[in-house]
PDB file of N, CA and C in Angstrom:
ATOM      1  N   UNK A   1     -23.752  28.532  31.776  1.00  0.00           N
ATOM      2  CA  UNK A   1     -23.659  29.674  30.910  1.00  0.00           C
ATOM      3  C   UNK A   1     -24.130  29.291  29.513  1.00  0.00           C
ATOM      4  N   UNK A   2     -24.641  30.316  28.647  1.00  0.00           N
ATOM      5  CA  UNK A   2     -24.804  29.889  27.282  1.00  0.00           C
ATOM      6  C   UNK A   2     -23.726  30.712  26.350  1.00  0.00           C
ATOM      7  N   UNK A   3     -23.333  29.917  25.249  1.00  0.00           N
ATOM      8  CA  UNK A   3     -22.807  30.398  24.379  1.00  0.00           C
ATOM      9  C   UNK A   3     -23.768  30.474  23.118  1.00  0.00           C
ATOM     10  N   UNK A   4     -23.030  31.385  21.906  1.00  0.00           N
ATOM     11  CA  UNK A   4     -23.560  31.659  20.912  1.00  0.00           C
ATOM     12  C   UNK A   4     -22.504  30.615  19.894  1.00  0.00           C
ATOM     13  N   UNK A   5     -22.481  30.031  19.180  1.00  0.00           N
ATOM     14  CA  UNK A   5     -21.680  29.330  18.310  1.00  0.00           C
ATOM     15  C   UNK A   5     -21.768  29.955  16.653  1.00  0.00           C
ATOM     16  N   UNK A   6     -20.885  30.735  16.213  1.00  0.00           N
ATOM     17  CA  UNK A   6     -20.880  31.072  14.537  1.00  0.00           C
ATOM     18  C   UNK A   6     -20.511  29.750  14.288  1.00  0.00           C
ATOM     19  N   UNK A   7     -20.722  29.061  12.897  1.00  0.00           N
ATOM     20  CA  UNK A   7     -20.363  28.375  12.188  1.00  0.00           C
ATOM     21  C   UNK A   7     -20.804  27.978  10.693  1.00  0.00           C
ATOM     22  N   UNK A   8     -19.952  27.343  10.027  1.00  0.00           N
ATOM     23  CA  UNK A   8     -20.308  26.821   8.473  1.00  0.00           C
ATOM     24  C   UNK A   8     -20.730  25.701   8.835  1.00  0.00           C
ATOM     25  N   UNK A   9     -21.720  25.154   7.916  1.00  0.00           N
ATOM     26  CA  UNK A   9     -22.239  23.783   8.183  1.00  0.00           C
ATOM     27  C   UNK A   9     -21.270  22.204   8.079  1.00  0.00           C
ATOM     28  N   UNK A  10     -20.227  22.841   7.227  1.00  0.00           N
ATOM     29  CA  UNK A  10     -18.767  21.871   6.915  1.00  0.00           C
ATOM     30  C   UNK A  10     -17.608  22.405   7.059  1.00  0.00           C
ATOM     31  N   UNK A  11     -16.557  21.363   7.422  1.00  0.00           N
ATOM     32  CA  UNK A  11     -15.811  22.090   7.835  1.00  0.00           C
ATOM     33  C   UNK A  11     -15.013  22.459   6.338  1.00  0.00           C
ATOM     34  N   UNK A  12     -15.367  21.892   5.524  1.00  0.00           N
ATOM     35  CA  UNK A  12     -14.520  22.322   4.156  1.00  0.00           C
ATOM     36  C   UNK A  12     -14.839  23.539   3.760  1.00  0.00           C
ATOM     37  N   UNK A  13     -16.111  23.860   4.159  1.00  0.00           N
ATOM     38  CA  UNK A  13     -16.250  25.405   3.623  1.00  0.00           C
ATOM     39  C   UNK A  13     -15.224  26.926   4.074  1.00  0.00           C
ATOM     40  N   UNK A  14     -15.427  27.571   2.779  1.00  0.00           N
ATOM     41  CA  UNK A  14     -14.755  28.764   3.474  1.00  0.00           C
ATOM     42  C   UNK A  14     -16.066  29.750   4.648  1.00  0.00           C
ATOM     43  N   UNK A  15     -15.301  30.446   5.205  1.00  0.00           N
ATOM     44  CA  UNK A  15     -16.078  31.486   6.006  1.00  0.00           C
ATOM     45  C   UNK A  15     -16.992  32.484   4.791  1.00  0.00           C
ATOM     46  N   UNK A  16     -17.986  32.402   5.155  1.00  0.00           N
ATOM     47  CA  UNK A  16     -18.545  33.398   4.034  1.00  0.00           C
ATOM     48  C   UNK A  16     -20.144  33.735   4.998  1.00  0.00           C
ATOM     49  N   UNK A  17     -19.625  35.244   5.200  1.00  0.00           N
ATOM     50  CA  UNK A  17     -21.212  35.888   5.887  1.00  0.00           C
ATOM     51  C   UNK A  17     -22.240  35.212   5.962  1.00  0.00           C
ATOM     52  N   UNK A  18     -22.741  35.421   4.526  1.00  0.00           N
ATOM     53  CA  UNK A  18     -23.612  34.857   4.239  1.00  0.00           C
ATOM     54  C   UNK A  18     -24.281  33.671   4.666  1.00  0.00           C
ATOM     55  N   UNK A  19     -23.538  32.861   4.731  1.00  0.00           N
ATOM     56  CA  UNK A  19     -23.749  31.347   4.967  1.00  0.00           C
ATOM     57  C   UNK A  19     -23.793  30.758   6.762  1.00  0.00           C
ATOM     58  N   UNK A  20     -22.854  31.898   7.566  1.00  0.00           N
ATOM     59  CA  UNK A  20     -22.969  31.454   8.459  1.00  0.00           C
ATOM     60  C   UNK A  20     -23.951  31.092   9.249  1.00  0.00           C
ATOM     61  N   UNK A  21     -23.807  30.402  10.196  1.00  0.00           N
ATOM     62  CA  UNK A  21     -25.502  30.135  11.397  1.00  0.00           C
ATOM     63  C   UNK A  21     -24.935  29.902  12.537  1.00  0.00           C
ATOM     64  N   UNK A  22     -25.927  29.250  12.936  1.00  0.00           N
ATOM     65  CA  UNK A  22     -25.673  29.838  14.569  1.00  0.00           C
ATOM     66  C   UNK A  22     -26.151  29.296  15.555  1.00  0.00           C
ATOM     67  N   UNK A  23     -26.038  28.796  16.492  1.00  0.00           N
ATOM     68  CA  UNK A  23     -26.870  28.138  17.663  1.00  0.00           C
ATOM     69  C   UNK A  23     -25.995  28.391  19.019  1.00  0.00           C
ATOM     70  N   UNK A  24     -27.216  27.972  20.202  1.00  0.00           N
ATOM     71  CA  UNK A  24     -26.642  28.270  21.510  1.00  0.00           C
ATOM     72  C   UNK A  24     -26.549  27.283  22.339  1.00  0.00           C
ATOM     73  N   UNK A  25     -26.028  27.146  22.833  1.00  0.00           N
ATOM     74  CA  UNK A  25     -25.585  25.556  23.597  1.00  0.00           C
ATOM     75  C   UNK A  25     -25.046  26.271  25.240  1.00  0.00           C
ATOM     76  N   UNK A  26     -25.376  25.127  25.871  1.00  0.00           N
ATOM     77  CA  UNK A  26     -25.077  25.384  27.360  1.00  0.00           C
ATOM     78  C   UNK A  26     -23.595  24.594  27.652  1.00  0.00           C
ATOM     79  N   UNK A  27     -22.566  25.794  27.980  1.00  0.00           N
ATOM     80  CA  UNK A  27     -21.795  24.973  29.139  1.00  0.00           C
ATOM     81  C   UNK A  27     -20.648  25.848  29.670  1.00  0.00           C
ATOM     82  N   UNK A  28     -19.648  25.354  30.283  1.00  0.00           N
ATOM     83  CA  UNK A  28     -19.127  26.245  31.407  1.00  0.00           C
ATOM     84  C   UNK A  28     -17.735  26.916  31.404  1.00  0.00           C
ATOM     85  N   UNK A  29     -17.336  26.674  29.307  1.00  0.00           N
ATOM     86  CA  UNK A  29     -16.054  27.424  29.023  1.00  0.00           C
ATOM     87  C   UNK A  29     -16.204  27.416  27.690  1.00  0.00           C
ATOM     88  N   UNK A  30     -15.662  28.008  26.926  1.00  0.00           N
ATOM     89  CA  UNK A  30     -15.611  28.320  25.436  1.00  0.00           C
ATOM     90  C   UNK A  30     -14.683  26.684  25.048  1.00  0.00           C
ATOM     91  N   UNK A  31     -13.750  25.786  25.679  1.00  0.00           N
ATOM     92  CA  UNK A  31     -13.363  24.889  24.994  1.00  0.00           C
ATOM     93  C   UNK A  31     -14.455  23.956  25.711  1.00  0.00           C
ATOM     94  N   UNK A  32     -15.110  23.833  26.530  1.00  0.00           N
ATOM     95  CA  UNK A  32     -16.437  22.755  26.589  1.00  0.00           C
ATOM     96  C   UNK A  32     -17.592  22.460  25.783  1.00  0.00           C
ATOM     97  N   UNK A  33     -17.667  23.754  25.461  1.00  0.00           N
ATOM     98  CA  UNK A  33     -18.328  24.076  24.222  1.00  0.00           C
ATOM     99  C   UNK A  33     -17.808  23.531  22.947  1.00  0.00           C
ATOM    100  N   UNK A  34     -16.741  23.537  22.489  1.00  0.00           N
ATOM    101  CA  UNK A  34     -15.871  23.318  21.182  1.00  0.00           C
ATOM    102  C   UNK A  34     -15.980  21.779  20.999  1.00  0.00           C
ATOM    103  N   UNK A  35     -15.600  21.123  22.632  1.00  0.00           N
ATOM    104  CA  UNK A  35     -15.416  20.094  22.706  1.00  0.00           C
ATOM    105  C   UNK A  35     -17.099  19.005  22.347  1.00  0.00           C
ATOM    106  N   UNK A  36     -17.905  20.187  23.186  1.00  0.00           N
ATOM    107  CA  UNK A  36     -19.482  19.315  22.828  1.00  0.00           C
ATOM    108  C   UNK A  36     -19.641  19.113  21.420  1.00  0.00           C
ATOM    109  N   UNK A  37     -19.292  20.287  20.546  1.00  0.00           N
ATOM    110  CA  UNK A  37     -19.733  20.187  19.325  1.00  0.00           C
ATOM    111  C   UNK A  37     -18.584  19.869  17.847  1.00  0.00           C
ATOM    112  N   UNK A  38     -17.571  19.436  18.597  1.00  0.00           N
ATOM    113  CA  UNK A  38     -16.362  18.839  17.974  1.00  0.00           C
ATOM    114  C   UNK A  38     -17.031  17.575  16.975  1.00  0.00           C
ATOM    115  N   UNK A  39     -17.547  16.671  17.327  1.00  0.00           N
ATOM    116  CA  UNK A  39     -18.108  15.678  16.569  1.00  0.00           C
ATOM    117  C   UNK A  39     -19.284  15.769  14.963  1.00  0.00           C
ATOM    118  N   UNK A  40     -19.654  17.002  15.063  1.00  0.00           N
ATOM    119  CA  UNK A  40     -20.322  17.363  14.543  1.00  0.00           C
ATOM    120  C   UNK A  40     -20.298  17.987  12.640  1.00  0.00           C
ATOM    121  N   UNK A  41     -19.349  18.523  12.754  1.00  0.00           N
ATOM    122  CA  UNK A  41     -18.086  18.577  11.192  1.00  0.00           C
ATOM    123  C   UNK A  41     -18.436  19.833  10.972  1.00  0.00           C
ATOM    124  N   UNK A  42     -18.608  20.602  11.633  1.00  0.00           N
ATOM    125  CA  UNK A  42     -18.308  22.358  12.027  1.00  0.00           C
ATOM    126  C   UNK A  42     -17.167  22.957  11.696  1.00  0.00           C
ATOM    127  N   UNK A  43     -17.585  23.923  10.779  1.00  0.00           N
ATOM    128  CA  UNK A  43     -16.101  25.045  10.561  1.00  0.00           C
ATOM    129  C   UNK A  43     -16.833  26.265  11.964  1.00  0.00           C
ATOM    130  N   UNK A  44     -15.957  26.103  12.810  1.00  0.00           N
ATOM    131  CA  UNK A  44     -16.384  27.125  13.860  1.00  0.00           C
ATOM    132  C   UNK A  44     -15.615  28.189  13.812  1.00  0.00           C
ATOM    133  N   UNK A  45     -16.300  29.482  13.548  1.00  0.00           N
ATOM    134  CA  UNK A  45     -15.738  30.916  13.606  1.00  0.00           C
ATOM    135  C   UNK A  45     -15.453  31.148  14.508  1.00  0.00           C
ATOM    136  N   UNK A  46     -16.210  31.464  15.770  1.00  0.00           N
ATOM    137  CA  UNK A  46     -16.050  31.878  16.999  1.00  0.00           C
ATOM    138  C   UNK A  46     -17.180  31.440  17.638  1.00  0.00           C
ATOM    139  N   UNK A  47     -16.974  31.364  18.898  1.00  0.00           N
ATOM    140  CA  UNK A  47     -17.754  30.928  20.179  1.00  0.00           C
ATOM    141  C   UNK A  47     -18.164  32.145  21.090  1.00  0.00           C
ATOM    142  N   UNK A  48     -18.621  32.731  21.609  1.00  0.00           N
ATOM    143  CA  UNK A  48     -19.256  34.268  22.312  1.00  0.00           C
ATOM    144  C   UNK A  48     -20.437  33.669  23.483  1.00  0.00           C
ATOM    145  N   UNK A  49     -19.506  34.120  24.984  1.00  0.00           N
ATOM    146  CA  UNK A  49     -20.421  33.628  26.007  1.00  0.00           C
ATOM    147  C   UNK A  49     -21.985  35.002  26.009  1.00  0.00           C
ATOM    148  N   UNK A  50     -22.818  34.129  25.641  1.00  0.00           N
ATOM    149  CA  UNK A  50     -24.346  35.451  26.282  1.00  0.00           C
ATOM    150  C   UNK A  50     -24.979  35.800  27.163  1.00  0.00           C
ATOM    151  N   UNK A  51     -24.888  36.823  27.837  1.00  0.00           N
ATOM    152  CA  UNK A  51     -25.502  36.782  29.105  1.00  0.00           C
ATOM    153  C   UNK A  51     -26.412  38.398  29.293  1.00  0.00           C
ATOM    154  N   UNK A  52     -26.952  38.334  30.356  1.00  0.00           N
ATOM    155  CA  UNK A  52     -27.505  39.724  30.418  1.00  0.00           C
ATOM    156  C   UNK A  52     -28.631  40.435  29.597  1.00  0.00           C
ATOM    157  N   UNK A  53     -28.273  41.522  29.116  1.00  0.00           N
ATOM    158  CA  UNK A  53     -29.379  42.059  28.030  1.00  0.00           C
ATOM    159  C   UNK A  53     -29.334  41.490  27.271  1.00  0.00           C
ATOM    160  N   UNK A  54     -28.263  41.141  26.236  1.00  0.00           N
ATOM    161  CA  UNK A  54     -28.276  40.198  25.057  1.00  0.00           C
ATOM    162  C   UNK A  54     -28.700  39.061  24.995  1.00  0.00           C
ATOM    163  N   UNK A  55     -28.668  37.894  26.030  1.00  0.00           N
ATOM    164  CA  UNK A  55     -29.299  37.281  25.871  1.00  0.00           C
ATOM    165  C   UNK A  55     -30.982  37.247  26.324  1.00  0.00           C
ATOM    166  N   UNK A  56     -31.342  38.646  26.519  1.00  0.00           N
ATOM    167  CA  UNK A  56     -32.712  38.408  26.972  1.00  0.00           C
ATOM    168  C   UNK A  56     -33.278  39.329  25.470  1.00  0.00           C
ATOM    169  N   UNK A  57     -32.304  40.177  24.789  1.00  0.00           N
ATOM    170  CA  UNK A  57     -32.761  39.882  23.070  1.00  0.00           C
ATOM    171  C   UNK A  57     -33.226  38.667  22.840  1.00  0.00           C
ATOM    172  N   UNK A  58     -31.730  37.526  23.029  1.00  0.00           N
ATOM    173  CA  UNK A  58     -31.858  36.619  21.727  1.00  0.00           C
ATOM    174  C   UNK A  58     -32.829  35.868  22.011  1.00  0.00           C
ATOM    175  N   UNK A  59     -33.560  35.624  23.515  1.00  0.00           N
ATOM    176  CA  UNK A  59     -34.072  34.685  23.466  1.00  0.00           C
ATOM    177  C   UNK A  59     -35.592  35.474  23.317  1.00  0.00           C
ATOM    178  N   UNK A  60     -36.124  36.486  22.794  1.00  0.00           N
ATOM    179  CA  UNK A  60     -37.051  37.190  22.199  1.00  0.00           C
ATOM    180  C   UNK A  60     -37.176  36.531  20.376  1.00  0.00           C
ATOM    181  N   UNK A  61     -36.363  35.822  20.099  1.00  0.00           N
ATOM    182  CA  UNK A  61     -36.495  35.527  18.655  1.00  0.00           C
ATOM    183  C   UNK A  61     -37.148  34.011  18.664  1.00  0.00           C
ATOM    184  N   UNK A  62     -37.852  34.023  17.986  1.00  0.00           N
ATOM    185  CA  UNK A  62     -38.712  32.826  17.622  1.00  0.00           C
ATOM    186  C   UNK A  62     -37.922  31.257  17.488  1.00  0.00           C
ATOM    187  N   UNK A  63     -37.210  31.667  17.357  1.00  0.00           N
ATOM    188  CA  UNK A  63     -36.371  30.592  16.550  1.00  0.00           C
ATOM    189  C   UNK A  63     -35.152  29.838  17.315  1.00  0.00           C
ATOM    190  N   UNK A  64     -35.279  30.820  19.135  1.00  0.00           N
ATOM    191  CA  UNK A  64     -33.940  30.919  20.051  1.00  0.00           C
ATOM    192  C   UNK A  64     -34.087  29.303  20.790  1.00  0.00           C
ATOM    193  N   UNK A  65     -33.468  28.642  20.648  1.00  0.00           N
ATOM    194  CA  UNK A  65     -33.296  27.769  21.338  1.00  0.00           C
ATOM    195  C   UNK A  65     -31.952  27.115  21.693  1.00  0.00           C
ATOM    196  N   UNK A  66     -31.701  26.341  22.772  1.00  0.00           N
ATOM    197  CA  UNK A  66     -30.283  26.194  23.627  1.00  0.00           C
ATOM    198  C   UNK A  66     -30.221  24.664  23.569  1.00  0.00           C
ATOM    199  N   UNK A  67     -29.251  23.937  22.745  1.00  0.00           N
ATOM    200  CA  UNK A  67     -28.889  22.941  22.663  1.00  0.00           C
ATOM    201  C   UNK A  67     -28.267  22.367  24.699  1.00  0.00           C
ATOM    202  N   UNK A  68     -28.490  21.377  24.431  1.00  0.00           N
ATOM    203  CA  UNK A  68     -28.059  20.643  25.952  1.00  0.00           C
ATOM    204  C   UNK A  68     -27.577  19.848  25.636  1.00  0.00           C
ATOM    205  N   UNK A  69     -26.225  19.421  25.650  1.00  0.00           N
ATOM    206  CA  UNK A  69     -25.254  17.677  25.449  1.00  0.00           C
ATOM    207  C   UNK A  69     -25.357  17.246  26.874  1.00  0.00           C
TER     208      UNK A  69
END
């Protein structure tokens, strides 16, 4: 499965729209996911599995690519 990952680039930061980003990573639960990218020093908002139409949006964007641990 792919997820969508919100996050701040540190985890010291506050949440702020603006700033957030984003990437998609493959795996097979919202805490496998957490856990892949635990090392990383992520303030993580939320995690959102993509599938279906939406992900056949996202992966229409130039820029869509799916991390693999």
């Amino acid at each position: 499965m792919v997820f969508k990952v919100y996050y701040q680039e540190s985890i010291k930061e506050v949440p702020v729209r603006e700033k957030t980003k984003t990437l998609f990573i493959e795996g097979e639960s919202v805490r496998e996911v957490r856990a892949k990218i635990g090392d990383r020093g992520f303030n993580v908002e939320f995690v959102q599995e993509v599938k279906g139409a939406f992900l056949e949006y996202e992966k229409q964007n130039e820029d869509f690519t799916v991390l693999e641990n």
